[in-house]
Short mmCIF file of C-alpha atoms in Angstrom, two decimals:
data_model
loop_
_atom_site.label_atom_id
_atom_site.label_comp_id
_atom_site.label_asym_id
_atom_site.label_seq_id
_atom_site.Cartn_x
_atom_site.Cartn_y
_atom_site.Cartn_z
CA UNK A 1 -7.13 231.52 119.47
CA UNK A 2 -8.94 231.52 122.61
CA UNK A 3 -12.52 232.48 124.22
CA UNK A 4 -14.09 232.54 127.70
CA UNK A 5 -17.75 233.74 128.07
CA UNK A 6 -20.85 232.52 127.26
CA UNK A 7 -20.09 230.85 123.96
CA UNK A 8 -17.18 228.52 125.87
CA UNK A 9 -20.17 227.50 127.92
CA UNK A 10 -22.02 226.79 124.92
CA UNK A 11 -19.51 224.32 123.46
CA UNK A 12 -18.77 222.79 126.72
CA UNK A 13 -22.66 222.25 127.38
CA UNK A 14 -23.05 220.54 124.02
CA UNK A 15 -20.22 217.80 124.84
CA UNK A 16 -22.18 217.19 127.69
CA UNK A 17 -24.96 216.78 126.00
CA UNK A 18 -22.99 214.64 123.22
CA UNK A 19 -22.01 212.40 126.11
CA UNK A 20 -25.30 211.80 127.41
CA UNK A 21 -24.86 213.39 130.66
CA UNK A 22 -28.23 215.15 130.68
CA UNK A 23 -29.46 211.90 132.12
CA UNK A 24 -28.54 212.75 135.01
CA UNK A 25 -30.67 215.10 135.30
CA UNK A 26 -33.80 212.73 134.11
CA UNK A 27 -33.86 211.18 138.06
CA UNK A 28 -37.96 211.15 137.67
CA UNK A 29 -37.18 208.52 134.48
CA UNK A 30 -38.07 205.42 135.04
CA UNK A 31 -35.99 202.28 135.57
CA UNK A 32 -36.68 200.63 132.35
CA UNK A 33 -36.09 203.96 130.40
CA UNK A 34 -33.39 204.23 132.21
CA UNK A 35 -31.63 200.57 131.63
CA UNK A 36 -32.53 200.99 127.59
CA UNK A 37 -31.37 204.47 127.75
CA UNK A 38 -28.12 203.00 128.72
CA UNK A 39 -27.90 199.84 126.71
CA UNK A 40 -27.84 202.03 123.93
CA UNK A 41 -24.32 203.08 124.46
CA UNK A 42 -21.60 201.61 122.49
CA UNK A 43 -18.42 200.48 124.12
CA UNK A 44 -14.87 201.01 121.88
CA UNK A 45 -13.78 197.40 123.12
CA UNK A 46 -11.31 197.50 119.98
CA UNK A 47 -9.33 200.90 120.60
CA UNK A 48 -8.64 199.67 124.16
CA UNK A 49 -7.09 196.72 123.06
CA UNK A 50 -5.33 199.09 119.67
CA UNK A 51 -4.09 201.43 122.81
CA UNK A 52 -2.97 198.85 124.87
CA UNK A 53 -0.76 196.64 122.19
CA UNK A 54 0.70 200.15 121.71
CA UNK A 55 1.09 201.32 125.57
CA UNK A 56 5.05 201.30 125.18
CA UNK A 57 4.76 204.27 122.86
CA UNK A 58 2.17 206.54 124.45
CA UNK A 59 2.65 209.52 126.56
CA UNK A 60 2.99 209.58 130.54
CA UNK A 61 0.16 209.81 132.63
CA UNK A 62 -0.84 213.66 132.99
CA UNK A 63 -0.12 216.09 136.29
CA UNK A 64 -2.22 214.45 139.48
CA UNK A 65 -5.51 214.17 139.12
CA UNK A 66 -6.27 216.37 135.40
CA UNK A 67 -8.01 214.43 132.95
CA UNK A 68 -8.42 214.55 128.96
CA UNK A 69 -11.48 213.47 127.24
CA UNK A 70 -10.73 213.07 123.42
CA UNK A 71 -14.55 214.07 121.35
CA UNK A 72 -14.48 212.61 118.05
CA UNK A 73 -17.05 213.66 115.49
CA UNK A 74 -17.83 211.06 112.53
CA UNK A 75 -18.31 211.93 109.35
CA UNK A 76 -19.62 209.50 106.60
CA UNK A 77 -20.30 212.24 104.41
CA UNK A 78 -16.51 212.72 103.12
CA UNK A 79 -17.01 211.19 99.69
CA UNK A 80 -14.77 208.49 100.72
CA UNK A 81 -17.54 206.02 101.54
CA UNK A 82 -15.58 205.86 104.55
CA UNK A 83 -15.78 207.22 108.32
CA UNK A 84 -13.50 210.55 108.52
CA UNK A 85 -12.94 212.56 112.19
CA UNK A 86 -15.30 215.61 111.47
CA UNK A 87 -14.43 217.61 114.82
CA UNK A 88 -12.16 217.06 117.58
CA UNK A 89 -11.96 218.02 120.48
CA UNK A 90 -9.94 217.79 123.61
CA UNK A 91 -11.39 218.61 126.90
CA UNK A 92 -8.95 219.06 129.40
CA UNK A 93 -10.25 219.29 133.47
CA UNK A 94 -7.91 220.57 135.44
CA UNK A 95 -6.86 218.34 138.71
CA UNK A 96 -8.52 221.35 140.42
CA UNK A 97 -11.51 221.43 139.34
CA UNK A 98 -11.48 225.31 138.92
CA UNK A 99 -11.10 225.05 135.00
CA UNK A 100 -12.13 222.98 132.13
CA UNK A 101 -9.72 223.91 128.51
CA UNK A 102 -11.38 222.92 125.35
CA UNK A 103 -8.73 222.95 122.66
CA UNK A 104 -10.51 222.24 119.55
CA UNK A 105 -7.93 220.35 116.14
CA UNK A 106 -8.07 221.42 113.03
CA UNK A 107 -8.67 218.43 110.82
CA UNK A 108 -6.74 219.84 107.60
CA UNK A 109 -3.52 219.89 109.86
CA UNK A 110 -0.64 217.97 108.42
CA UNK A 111 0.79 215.18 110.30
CA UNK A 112 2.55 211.79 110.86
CA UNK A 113 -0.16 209.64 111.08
CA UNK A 114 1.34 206.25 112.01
CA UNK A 115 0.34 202.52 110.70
CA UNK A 116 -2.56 201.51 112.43
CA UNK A 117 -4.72 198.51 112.26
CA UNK A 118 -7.34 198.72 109.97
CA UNK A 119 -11.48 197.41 109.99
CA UNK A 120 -10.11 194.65 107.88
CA UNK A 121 -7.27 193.30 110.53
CA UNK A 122 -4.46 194.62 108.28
CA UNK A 123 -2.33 197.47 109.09
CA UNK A 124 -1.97 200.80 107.66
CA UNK A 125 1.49 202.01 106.51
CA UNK A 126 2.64 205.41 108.23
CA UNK A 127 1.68 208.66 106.49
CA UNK A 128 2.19 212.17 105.95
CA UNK A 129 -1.20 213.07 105.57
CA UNK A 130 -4.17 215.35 107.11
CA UNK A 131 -4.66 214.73 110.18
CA UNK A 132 -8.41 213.28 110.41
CA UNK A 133 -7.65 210.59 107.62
CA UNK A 134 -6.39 208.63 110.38
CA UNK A 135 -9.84 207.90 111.69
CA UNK A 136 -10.42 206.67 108.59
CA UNK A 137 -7.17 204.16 108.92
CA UNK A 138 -8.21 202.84 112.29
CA UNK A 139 -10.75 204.41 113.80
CA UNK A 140 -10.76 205.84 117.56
CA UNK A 141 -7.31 204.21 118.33
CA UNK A 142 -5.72 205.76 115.27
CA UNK A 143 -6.76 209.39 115.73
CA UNK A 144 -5.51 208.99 119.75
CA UNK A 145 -2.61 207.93 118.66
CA UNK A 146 -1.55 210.16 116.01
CA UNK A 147 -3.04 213.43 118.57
CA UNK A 148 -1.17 212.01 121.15
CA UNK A 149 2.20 211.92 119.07
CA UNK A 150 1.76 215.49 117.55
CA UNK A 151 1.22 216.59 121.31
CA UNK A 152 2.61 214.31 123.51
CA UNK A 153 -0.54 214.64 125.70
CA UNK A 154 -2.34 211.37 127.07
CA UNK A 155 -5.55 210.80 126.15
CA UNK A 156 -7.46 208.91 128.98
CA UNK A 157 -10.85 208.62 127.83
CA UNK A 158 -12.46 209.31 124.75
CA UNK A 159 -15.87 209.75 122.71
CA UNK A 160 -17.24 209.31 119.13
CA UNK A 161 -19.96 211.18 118.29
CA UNK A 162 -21.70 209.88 114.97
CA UNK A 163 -23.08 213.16 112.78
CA UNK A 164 -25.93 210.88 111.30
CA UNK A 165 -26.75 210.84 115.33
CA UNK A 166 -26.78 214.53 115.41
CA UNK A 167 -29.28 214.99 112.47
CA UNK A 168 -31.65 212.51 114.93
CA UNK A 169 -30.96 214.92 118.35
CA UNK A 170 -31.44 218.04 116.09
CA UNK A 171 -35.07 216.61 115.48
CA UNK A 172 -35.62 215.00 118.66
CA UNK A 173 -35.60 218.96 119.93
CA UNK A 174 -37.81 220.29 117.06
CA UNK A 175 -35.15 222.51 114.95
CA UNK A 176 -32.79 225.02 115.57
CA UNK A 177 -33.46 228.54 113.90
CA UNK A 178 -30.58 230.38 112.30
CA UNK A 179 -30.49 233.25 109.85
CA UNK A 180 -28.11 234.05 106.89
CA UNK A 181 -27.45 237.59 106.12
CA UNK A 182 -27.32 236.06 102.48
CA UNK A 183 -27.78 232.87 100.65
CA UNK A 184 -25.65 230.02 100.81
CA UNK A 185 -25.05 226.89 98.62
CA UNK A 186 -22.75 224.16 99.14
CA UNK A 187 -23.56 221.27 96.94
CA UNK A 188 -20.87 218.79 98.02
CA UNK A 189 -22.65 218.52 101.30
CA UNK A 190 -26.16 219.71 99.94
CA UNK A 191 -26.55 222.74 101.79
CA UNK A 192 -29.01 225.18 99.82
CA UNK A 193 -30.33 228.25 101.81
CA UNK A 194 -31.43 231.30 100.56
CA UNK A 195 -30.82 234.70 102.88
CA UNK A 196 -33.42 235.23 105.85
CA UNK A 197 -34.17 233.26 108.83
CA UNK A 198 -34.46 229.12 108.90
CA UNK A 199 -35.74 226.66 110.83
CA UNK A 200 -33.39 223.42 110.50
CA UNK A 201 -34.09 219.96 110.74
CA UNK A 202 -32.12 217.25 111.24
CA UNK A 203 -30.86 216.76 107.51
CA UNK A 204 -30.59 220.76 107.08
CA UNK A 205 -28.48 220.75 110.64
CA UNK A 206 -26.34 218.58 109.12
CA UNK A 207 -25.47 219.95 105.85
CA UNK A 208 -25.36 223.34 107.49
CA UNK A 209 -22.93 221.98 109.93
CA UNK A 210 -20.68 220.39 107.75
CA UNK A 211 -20.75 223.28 105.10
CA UNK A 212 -17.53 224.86 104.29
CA UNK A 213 -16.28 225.23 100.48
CA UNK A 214 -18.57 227.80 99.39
CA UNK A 215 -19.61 228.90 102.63
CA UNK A 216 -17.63 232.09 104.55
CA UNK A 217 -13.71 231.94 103.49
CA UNK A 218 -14.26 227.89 102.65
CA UNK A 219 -11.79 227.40 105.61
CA UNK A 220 -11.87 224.62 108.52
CA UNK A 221 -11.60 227.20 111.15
CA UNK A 222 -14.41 228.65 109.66
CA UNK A 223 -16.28 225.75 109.57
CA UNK A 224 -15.63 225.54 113.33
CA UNK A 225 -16.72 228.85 114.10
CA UNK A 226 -20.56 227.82 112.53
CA UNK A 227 -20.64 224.28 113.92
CA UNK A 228 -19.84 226.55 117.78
CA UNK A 229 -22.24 228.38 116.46
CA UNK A 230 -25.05 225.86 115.72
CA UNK A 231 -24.75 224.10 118.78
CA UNK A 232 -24.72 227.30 121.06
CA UNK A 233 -28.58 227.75 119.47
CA UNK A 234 -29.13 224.04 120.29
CA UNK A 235 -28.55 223.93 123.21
CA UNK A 236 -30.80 227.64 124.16
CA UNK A 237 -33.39 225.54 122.22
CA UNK A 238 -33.51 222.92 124.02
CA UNK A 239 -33.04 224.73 127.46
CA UNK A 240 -35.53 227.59 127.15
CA UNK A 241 -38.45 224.95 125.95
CA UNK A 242 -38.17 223.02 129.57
CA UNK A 243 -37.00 219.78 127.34
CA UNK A 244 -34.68 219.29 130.57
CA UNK A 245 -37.56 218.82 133.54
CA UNK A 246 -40.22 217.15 131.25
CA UNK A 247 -39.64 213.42 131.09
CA UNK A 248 -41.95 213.33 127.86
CA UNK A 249 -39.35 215.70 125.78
CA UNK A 250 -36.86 214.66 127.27
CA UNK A 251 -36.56 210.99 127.08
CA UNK A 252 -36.52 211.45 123.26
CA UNK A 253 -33.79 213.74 123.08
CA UNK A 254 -31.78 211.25 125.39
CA UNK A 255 -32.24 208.56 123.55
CA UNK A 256 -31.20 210.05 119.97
CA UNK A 257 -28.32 211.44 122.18
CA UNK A 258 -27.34 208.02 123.30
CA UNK A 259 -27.96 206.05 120.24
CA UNK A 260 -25.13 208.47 118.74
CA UNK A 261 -22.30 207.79 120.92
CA UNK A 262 -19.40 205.27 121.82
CA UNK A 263 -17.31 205.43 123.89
CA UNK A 264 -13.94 204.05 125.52
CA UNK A 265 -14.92 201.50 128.94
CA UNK A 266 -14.55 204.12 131.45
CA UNK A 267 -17.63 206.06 130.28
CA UNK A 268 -19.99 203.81 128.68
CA UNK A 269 -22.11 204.17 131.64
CA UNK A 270 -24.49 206.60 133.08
CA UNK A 271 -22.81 206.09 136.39
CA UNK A 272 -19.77 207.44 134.96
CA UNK A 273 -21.25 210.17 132.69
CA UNK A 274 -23.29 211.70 135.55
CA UNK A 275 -20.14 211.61 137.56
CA UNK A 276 -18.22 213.48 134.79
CA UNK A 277 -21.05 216.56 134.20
CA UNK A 278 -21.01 216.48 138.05
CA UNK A 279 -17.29 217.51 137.98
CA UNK A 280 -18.12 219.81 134.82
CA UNK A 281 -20.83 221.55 136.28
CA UNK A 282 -18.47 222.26 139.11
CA UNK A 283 -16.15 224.39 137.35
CA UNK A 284 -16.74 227.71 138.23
CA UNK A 285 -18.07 231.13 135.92
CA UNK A 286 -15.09 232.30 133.66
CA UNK A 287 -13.44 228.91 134.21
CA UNK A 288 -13.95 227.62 131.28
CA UNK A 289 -12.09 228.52 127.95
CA UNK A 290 -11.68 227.30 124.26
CA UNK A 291 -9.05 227.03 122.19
CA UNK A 292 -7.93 225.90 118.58
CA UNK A 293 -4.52 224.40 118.05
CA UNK A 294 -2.52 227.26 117.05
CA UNK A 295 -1.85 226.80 113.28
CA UNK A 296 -0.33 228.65 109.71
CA UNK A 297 -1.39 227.52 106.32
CA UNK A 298 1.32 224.65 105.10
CA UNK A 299 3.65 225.77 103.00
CA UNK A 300 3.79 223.49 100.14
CA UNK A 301 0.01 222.04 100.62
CA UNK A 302 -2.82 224.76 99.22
CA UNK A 303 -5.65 224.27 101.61
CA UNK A 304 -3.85 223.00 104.16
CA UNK A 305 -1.95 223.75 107.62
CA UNK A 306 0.89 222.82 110.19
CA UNK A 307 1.70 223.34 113.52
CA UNK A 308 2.48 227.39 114.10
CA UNK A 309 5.46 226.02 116.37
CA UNK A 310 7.09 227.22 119.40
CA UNK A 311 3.49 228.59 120.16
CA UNK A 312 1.84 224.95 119.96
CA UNK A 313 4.39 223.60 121.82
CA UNK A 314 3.66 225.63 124.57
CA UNK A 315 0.28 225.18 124.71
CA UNK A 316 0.76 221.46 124.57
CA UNK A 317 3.25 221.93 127.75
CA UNK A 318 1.04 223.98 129.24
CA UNK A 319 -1.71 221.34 129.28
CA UNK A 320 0.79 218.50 130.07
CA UNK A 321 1.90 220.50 132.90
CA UNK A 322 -1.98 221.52 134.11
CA UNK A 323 -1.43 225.15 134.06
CA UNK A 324 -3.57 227.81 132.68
CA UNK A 325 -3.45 228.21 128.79
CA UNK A 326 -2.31 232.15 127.54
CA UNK A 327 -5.71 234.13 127.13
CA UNK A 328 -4.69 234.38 123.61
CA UNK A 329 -2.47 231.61 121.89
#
């Protein structure tokens, strides 16, 4: 699956946004905003040291200068009363800075998720299992690791976005407004809507967003086509209201932006975010495109996928090998 246009722009905008970079654009902020603004970031000190004592086993250092960003979104809301990958997403920038590939993973795939080191200092045997459990094993580390075996592509930065965060940036901006052609109920995530147009807050966003069982088909790719959705409106809402070049609306967007992230050493700056939105920005019209991992429904596992191989494959190659992704895959 694959789209360019206006809604690949969309998605892309919002990991910026996820990352903090808008503050780059906040130059009239402040130093002190700007130092707390910062200090709110969270470094992933422990999945740099998890990557490291497993260096030996991780891919090869991508094509020149190409880089892959690894967007994790955490969910606390799996019933599990523990932290489960939500969304993620690789964004791949090509080493010539004329495209950016967002390949979005399914987290009901099927994979071997290996033993990881777990919140207690134990370790995690290997499993067979769906593939965002392993966030759940061992956080950041564990989900790199287990993408980076199913695609053999190097991960070289990454960033956790906390969904408990989002439900504070959704009413930082004042609501998003959506409207259901009929009503929709999902009460293992407490999503209750009846047909007509909505105004969302924070807790609404987030049910709405994480909605899926008794919503559409009750499929993940479904699931992904609303959150795309939702955060396509976001961001129009917060762009057409001038949030971006007023310091007063913006300063509380940026700091329920910032509170919400972690990230691996290389970006837990501003420095470095406003350096990586510079090269994003760059990319020119039509160069951007997203993707999902190309997947079939798992034959023995209802409710459940695998790898639609050779057609994966290639696409992993492809992105190994920095060259353009098929339009349709």
């Amino acid at each position: 699956m694959s789209v360019h246009t206006s809604r690949g722009h969309r998605v892309l905008w919002w990991s910026l946004l996820a990352f903090g970079v808008l503050l780059a654009i906040a130059a009239g902020t402040a130093l002190w905003a700007f130092q707390e603004l910062e200090g709110n970031i969270r470094t992933d000190h422990a999945a740099t040291r998890e990557l490291e004592a497993h260096a030996a086993e991780r891919p090869a250092a991508g094509v020149g200068p190409a880089r892959n960003i690894l967007v994790i979104g955490e969910d606390w809301g799996s019933g599990t009363g523990n932290a489960r990958s939500d969304t993620v997403l690789l964004l791949h920038l090509s080493g010539d800075g004329e495209r950016v590939d967002a390949l979005n993973v399914p987290r009901d795939i099927v994979v071997d998720i290996p033993g990881c080191r777990t919140p207690d200092g134990e370790t995690s045997e290997p499993q067979h299992a769906q593939f965002n459990w392993a966030f759940q094993f061992g956080g950041a580390a564990c989900t790199i690791r287990t993408f980076e075996q199913l695609t053999d592509i190097r991960v070289d930065h990454h960033v956790v976005v906390g969904f408990e965060g989002f439900a504070d940036i959704v009413d930082a901006a004042g609501g998003v407004e959506v409207e259901l052609a009929e009503p929709e109920h999902d009460p293992n995530v407490g999503h209750d809507l009846g047909a007509g147009r909505h105004r969302l807050d924070g807790e609404q966003a987030l049910a709405y967003v994480r909605a899926r069982v008794f919503v559409g088909d009750g499929s993940d790719l479904n699931r992904l086509l609303r959150q795309q959705d939702f955060l396509g409106r976001l961001y129009e809402k917060v762009t057409s209201q001038g949030t971006l070049t007023n310091p007063a609306r913006l300063y509380p967007l940026l700091a329920a932006v910032t509170s919400s992230i972690t990230t691996d050493p290389g970006l837990d700056s501003l420095e470095a975010l406003a350096g990586l939105v510079a090269d994003l920005r760059a990319v020119p019209d039509g160069g951007v495109t997203f993707h999902t991992v190309p997947t079939v429904p798992h034959p023995e596992r209802p409710d459940r996928l695998t790898l639609d191989r050779p057609i994966a494959d290639r696409v992993f190659a492809d992105l190994r090998a920095d060259r353009p992704l098929p339009e349709r895959v």
